[in-house]
Short mmCIF file of C-alpha atoms in Angstrom, two decimals:
data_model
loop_
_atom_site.label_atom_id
_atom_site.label_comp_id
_atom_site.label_asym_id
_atom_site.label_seq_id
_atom_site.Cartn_x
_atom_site.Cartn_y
_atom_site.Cartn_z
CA UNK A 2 -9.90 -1.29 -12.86
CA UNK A 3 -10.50 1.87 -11.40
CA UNK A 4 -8.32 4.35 -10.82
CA UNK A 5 -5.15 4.67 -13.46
CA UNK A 6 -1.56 4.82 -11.48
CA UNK A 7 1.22 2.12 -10.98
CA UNK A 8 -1.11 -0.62 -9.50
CA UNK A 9 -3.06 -0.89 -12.54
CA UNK A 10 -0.03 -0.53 -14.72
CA UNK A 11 1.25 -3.39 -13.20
CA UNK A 12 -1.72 -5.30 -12.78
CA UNK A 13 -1.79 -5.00 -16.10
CA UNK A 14 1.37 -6.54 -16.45
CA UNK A 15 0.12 -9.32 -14.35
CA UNK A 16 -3.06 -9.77 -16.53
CA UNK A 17 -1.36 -10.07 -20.00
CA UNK A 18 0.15 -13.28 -18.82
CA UNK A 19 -3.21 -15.04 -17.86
CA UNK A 20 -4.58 -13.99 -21.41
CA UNK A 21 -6.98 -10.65 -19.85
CA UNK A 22 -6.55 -7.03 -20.71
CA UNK A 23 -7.28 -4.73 -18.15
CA UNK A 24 -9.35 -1.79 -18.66
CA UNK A 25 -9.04 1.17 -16.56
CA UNK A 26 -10.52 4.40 -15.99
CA UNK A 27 -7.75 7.33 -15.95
CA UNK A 28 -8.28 10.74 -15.02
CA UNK A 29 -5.44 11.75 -18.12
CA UNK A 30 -4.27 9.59 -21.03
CA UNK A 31 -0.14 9.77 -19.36
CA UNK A 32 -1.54 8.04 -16.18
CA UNK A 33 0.88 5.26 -15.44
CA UNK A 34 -1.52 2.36 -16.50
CA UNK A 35 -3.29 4.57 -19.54
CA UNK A 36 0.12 4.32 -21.02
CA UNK A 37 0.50 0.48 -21.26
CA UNK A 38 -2.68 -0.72 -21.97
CA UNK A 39 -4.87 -0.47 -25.36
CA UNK A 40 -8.30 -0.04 -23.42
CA UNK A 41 -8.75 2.95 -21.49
CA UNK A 42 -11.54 5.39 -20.50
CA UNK A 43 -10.50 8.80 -19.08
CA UNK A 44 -12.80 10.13 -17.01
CA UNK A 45 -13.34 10.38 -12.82
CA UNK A 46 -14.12 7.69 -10.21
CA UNK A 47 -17.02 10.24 -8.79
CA UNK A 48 -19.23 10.23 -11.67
CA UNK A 49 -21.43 7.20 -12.59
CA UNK A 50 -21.70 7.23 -16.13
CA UNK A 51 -17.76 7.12 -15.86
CA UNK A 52 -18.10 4.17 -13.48
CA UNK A 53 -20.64 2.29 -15.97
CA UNK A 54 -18.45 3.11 -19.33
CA UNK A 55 -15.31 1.31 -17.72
CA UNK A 56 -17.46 -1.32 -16.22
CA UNK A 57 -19.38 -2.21 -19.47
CA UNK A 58 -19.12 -5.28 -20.68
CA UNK A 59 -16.24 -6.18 -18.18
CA UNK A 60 -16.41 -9.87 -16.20
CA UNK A 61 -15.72 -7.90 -12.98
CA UNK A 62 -14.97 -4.34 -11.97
CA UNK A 63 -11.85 -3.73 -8.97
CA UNK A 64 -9.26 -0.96 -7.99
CA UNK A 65 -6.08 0.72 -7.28
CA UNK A 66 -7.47 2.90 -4.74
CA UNK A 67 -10.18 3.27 -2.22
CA UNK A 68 -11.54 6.49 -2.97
CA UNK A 69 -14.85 5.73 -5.12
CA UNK A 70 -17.98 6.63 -3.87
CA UNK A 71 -19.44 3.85 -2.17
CA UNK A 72 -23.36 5.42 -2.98
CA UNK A 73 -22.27 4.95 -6.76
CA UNK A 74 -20.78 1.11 -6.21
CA UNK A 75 -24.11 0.21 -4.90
CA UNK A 76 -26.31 1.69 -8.26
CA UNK A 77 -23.84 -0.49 -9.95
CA UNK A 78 -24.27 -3.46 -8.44
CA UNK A 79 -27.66 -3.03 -8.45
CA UNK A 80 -27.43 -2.81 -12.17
CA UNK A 81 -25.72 -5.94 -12.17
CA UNK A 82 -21.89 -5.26 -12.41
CA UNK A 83 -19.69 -7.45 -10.65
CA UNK A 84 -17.73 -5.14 -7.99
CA UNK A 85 -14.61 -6.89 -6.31
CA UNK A 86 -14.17 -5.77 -3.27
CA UNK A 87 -17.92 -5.50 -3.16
CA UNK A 88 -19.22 -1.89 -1.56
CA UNK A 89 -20.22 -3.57 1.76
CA UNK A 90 -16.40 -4.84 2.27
CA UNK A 91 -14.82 -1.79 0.96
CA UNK A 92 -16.53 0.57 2.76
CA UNK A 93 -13.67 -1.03 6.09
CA UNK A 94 -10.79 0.56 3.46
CA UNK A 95 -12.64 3.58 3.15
CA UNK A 96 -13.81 4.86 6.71
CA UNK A 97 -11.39 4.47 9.34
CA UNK A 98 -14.27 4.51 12.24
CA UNK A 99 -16.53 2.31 10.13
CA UNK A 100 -12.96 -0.06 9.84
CA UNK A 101 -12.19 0.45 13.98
CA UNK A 102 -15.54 -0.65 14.90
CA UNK A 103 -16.37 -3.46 13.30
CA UNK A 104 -12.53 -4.75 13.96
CA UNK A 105 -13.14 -4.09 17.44
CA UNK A 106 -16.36 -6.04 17.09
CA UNK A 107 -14.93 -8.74 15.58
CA UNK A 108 -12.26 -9.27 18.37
CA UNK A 109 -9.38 -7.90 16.03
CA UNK A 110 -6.64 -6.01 18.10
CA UNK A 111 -6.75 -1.92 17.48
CA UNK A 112 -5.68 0.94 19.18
CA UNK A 113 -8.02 2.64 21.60
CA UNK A 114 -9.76 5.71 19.60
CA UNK A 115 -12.91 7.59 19.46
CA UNK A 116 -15.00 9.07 17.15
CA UNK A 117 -14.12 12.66 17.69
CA UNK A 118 -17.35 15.50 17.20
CA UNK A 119 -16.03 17.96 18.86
CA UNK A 120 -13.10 19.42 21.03
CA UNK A 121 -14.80 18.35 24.54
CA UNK A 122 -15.12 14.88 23.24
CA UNK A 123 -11.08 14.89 21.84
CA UNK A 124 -10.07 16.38 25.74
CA UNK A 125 -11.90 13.64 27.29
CA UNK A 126 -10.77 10.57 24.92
CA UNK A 127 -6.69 12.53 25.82
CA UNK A 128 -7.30 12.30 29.45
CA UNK A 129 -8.94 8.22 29.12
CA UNK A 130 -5.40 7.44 27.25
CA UNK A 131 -3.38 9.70 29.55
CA UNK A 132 -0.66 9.78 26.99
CA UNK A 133 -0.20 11.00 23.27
CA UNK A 134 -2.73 10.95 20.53
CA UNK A 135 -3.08 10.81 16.94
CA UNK A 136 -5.65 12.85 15.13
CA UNK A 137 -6.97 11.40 11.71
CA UNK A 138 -9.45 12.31 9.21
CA UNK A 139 -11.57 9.40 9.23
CA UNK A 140 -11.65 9.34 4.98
CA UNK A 141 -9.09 10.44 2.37
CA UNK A 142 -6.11 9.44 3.59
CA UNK A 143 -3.55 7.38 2.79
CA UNK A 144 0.36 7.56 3.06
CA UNK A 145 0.03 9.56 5.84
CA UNK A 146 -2.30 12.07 4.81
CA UNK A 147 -5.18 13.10 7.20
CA UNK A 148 -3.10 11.35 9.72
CA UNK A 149 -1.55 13.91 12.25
CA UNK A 150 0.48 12.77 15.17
CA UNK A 151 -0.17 15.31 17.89
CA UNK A 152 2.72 16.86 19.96
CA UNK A 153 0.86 17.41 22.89
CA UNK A 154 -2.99 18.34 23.89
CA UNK A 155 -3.21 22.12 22.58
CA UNK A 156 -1.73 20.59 19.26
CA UNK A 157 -4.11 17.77 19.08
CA UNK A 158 -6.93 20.31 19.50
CA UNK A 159 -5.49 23.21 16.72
CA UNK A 160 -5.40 19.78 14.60
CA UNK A 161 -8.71 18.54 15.52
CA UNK A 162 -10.25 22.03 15.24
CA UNK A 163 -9.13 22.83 11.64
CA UNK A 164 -10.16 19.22 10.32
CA UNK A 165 -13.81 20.28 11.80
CA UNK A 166 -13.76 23.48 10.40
CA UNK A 167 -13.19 21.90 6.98
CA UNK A 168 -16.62 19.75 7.79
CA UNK A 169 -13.72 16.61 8.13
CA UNK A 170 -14.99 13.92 10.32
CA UNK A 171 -12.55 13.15 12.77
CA UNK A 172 -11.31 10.39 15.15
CA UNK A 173 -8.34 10.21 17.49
CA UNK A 174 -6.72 7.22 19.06
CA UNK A 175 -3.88 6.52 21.31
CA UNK A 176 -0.07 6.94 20.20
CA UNK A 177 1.37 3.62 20.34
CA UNK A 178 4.48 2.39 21.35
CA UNK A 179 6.03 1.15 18.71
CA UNK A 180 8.65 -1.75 18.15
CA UNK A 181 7.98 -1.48 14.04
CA UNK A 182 5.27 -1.95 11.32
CA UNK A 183 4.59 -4.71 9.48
CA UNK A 184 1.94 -5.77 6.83
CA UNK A 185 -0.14 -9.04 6.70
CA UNK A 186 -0.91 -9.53 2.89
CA UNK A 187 -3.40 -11.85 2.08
CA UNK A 188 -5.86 -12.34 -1.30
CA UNK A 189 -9.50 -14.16 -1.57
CA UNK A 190 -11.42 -15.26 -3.86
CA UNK A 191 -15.22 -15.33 -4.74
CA UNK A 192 -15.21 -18.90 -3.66
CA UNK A 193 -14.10 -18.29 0.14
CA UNK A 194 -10.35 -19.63 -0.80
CA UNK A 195 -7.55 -17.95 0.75
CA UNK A 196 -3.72 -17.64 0.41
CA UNK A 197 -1.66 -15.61 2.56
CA UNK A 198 2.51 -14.36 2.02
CA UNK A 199 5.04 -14.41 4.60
CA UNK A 200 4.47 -11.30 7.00
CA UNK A 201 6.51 -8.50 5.99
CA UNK A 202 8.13 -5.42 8.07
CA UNK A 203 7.40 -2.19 6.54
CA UNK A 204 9.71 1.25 7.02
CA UNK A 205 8.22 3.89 7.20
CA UNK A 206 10.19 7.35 6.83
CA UNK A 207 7.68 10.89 7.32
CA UNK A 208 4.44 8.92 7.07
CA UNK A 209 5.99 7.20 3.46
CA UNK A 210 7.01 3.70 3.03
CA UNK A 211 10.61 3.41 2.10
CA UNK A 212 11.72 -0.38 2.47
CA UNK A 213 10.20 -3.48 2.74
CA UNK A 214 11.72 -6.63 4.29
CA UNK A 215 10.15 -9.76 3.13
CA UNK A 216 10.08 -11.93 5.72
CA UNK A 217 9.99 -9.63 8.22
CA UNK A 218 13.22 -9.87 10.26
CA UNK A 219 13.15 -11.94 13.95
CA UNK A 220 9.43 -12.39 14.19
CA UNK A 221 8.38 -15.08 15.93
CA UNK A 222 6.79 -18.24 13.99
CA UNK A 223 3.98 -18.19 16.20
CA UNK A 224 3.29 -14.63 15.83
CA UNK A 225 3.68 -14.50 12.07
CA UNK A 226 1.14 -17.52 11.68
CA UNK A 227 -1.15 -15.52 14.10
CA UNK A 228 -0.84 -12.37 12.15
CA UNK A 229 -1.91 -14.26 9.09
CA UNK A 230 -4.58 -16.40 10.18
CA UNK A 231 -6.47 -12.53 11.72
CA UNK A 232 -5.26 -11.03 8.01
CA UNK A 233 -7.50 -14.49 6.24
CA UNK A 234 -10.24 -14.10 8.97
CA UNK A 235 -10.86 -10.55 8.38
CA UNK A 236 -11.36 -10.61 4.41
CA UNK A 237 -13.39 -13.84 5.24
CA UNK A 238 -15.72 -11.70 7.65
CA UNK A 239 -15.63 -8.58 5.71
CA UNK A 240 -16.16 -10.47 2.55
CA UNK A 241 -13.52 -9.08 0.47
CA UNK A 242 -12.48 -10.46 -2.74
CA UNK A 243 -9.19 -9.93 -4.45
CA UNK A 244 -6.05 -8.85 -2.16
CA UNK A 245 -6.44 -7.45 1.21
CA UNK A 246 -2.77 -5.82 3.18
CA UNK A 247 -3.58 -5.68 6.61
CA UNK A 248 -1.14 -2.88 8.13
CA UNK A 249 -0.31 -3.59 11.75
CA UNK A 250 1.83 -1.81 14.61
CA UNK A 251 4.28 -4.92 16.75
CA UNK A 252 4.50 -2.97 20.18
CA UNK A 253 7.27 -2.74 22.72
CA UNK A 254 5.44 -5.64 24.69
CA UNK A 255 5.10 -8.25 21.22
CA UNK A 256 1.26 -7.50 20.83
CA UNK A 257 -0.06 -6.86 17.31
CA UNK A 258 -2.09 -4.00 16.31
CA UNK A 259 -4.12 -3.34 13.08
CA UNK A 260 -3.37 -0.06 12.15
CA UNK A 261 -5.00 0.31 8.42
CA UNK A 262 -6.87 -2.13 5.64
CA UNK A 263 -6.09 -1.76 2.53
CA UNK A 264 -8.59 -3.75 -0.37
CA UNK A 265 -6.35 -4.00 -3.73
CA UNK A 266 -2.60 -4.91 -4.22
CA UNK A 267 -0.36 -2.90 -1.68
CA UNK A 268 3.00 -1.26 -1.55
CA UNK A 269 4.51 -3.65 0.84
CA UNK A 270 3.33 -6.33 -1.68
CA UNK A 271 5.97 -4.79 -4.27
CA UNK A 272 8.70 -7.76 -3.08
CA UNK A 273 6.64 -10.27 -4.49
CA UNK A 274 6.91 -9.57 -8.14
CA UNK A 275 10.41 -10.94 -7.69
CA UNK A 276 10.28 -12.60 -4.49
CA UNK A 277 7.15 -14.96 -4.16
CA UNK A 278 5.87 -17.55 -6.67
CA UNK A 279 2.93 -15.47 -7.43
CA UNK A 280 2.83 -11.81 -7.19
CA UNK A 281 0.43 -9.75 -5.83
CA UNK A 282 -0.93 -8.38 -9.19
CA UNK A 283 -1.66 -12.16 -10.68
CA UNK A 284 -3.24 -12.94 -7.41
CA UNK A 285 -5.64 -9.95 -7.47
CA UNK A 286 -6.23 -10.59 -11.21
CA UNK A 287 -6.77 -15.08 -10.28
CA UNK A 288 -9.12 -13.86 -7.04
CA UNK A 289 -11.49 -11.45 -8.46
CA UNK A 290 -11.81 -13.97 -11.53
CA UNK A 291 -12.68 -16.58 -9.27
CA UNK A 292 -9.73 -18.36 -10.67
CA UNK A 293 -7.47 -21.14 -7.98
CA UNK A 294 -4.85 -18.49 -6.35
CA UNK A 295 -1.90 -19.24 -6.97
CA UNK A 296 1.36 -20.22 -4.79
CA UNK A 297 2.73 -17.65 -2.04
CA UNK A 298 5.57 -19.40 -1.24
CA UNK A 299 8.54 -17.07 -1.09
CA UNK A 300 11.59 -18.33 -3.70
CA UNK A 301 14.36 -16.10 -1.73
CA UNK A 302 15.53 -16.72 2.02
CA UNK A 303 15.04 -12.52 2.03
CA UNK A 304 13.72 -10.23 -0.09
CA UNK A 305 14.09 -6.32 -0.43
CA UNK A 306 12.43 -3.57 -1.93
CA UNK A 307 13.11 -0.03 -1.91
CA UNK A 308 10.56 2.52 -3.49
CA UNK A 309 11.94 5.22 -5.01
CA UNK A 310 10.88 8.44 -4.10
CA UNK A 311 11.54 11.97 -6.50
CA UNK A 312 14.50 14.44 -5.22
CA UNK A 313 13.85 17.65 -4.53
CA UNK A 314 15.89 19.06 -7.57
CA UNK A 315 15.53 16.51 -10.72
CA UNK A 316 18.98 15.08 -11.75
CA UNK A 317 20.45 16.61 -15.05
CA UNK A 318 20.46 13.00 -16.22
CA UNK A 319 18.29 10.87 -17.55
CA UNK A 320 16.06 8.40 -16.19
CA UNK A 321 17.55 5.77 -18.81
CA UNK A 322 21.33 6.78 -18.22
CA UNK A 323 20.46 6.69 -14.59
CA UNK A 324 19.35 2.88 -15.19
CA UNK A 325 22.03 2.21 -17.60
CA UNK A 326 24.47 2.87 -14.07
CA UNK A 327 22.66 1.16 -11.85
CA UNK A 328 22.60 -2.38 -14.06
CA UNK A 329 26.38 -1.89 -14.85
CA UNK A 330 26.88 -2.02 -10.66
CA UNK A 331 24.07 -3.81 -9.66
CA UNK A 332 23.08 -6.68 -12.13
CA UNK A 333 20.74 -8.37 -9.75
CA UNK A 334 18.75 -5.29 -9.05
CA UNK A 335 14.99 -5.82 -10.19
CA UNK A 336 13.34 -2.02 -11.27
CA UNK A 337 10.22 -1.51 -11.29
CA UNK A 338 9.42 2.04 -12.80
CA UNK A 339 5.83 3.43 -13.12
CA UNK A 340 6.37 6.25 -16.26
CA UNK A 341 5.53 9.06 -13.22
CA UNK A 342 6.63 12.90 -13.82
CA UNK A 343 9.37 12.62 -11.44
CA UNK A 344 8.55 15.12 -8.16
CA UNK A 345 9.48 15.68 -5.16
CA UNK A 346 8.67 12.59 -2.69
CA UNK A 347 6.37 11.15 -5.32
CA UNK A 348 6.59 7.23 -5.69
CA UNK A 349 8.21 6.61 -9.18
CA UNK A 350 9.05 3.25 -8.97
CA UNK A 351 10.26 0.66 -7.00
CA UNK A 352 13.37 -1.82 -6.65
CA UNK A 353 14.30 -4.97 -5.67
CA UNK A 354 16.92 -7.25 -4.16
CA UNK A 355 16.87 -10.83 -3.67
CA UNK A 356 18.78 -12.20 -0.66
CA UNK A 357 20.31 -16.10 0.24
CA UNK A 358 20.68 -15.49 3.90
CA UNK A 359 18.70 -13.67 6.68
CA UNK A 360 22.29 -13.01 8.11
CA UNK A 361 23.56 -10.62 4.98
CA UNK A 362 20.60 -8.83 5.51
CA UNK A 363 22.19 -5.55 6.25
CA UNK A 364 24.26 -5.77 3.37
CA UNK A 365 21.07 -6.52 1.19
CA UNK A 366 19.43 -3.05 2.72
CA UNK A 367 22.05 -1.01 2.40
CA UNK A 368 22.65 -1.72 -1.38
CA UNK A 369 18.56 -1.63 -1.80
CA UNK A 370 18.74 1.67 -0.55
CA UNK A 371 22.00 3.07 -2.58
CA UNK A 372 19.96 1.97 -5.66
CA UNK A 373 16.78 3.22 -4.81
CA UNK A 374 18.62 6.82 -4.02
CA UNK A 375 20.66 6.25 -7.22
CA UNK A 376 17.24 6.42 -9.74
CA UNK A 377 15.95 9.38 -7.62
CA UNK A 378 18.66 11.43 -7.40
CA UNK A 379 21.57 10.15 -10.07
CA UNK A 380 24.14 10.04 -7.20
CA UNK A 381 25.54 7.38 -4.99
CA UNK A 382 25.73 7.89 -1.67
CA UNK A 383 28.92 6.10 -0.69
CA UNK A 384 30.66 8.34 -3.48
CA UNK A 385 30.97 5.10 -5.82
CA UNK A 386 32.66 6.43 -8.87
CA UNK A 387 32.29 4.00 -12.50
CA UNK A 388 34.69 5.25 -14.21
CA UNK A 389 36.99 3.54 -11.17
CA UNK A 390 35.51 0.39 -11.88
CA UNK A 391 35.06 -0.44 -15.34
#
């Protein structure tokens, strides 16, 4: 696997299980997967000799993140390696006008946008909309980076203009209006089988996931079957192999939007390490070994996760005192941490709650996010005190 963080780490996990050990290539040796598995390269994703050590001798070469060069994908495939997602379907994770128009060509729903070359060509797509636009860089980004929501016109073009400058390529699309988010997560294997999970809502708090609600509250039957048959149809068209989260906007009127792709296991897949018969990590590892996937099925009426996100100040105590807290309030809390430096806003791990009714789903948030804000920041926010309740 390419690319070192929590993904890998807990694909890792995943492959253990089915008798594999995942390789990875790690920029340092304290990268979140370098730390839990025996075989690891450290080196970078840009250079091809790095690329062809990690893929050496491997049955099949993947990722936890888009960012390789897609040039250096092709040589090795050409030299034979077996690259899942191959280049020509990951290219739709990795260029977000390359993704737009072959969506639109393939009948998917998107937001109107344009390919943006200049300022003239961002005033005209503004007045075509005739309402609020979002600038993006059309590679790079991901949690909301290289994606700018514009306040008004002269903002959209100061953002515009300074992406240019950099030598950024650009595109802008409409603002939409939003109801919520919510994420289509499906896997595929080399053999054209597919399996798709429930449809999931996704919060989203300054561009950063902070929740996920698996199934996603009051959406229509008919919609969520809809929003998984496009989410199977698109890896079968793109040709992708392994797990594929289809990110989509649900608009004031009910219509469904895809917003991003996203070709290896997924943040608002988190839920089902706890909360589906087969996570997203075995399903990656089963799909891009051309093994049967494996079940989807949920095994909770609702499930929650939580990331958690590093404070601004670190809390004087410890990660594993922290934990040692949490367990003695919340037994039935699921942690997930990743062995991240804890920073400010960075994803260190992730938690989650299993649920036995839809209707104490407010309940189920609310103590998903008290525990979530309890490993960040060692305090709990409705001033629970232990010592009280022991």
């Amino acid at each position: 696997m390419v690319g070192g963080g929590q993904l890998a780490r807990m694909t890792h996990q995943a492959a253990i299980a089915l008798g594999q050990t995942l390789r990875v290539l790690a920029t340092a040796a304290d990268e979140p997967a370098a730390q839990v598995t025996p075989d690891v390269v450290i080196g970078s994703h840009t250079e091809i000799d790095d690329l062809r050590r990690v893929a050496a001798g491997a049955h099949v070469l993947t990722f936890d993140h888009e960012h390789v060069p897609n040039e250096l994908l092709e040589k090795l495939v050409a030299e034979g390696v077996n690259v899942a997602p191959p280049p020509q379907a990951l290219v739709h994770a990795q260029d977000k006008l390359v993704m737009r128009r072959r969506l639109e060509a393939l009948g998917a729903p998107v937001p109107r946008y344009a390919g943006i070359d200049n300022l003239e060509e961002l005033e005209a797509f503004a007045q075509r909309v005739g309402g609020p636009v979002v600038v993006k860089a059309v590679r790079g980004g991901y949690d909301g980076r290289g994606v700018r929501m514009a306040r008004d016109p002269s903002h959209a073009r100061d953002i515009a203009a300074s992406f240019l400058a950099d030598g950024v390529p650009v595109m802008a699309e409409e603002q939409v209006n939003l109801r919520r988010e919510l994420s289509a997560l499906v896997a595929r294997s080399p053999f054209g089988q597919g399996a798709a999970w429930p449809v999931v809502e996704t919060v989203q708090r300054d561009g950063i996931c902070v929740q996920v609600v698996a199934p996603a509250p009051n959406l229509p039957e008919n919609v969520a079957a809809a929003a998984q048959q496009l989410a199977l149809r698109l890896a079968a068209e793109l040709g992708v192999v392994g797990v594929l989260a289809v990110e989509l906007f649900e608009t004031v009127e009910g219509e469904l939007l895809v917003n991003e792709l996203a070709m290896r296991p997924h943040n608002s897949g988190h839920w089902t390490m706890d909360g589906s018969r087969t996570s997203q990590f075995e399903q990656h590892v089963r799909a891009v070994l051309d093994y049967p996937l494996g079940d989807t099925d949920a095994i909770a009426a609702v499930t929650v996760m939580a990331n958690v996100l590093g404070a601004a100040q670190r809390p004087a105590m410890t990660v594993d005192e922290r934990l040692h807290h949490l367990f003695a309030r919340m037994p039935d809390a699921r942690v997930h941490l990743y062995g991240k430096e804890e920073r400010p806003g960075r994803k260190v791990g992730h938690v989650n709650f299993l649920g036995t009714d839809m209707a104490a789903l407010a309940a189920l948030r609310e103590r998903a996010e008290l525990a979530a804000h309890w490993l960040a920041h060692g305090q709990w926010t409705d001033g629970w005190d232990p010592h009280e309740h022991e």
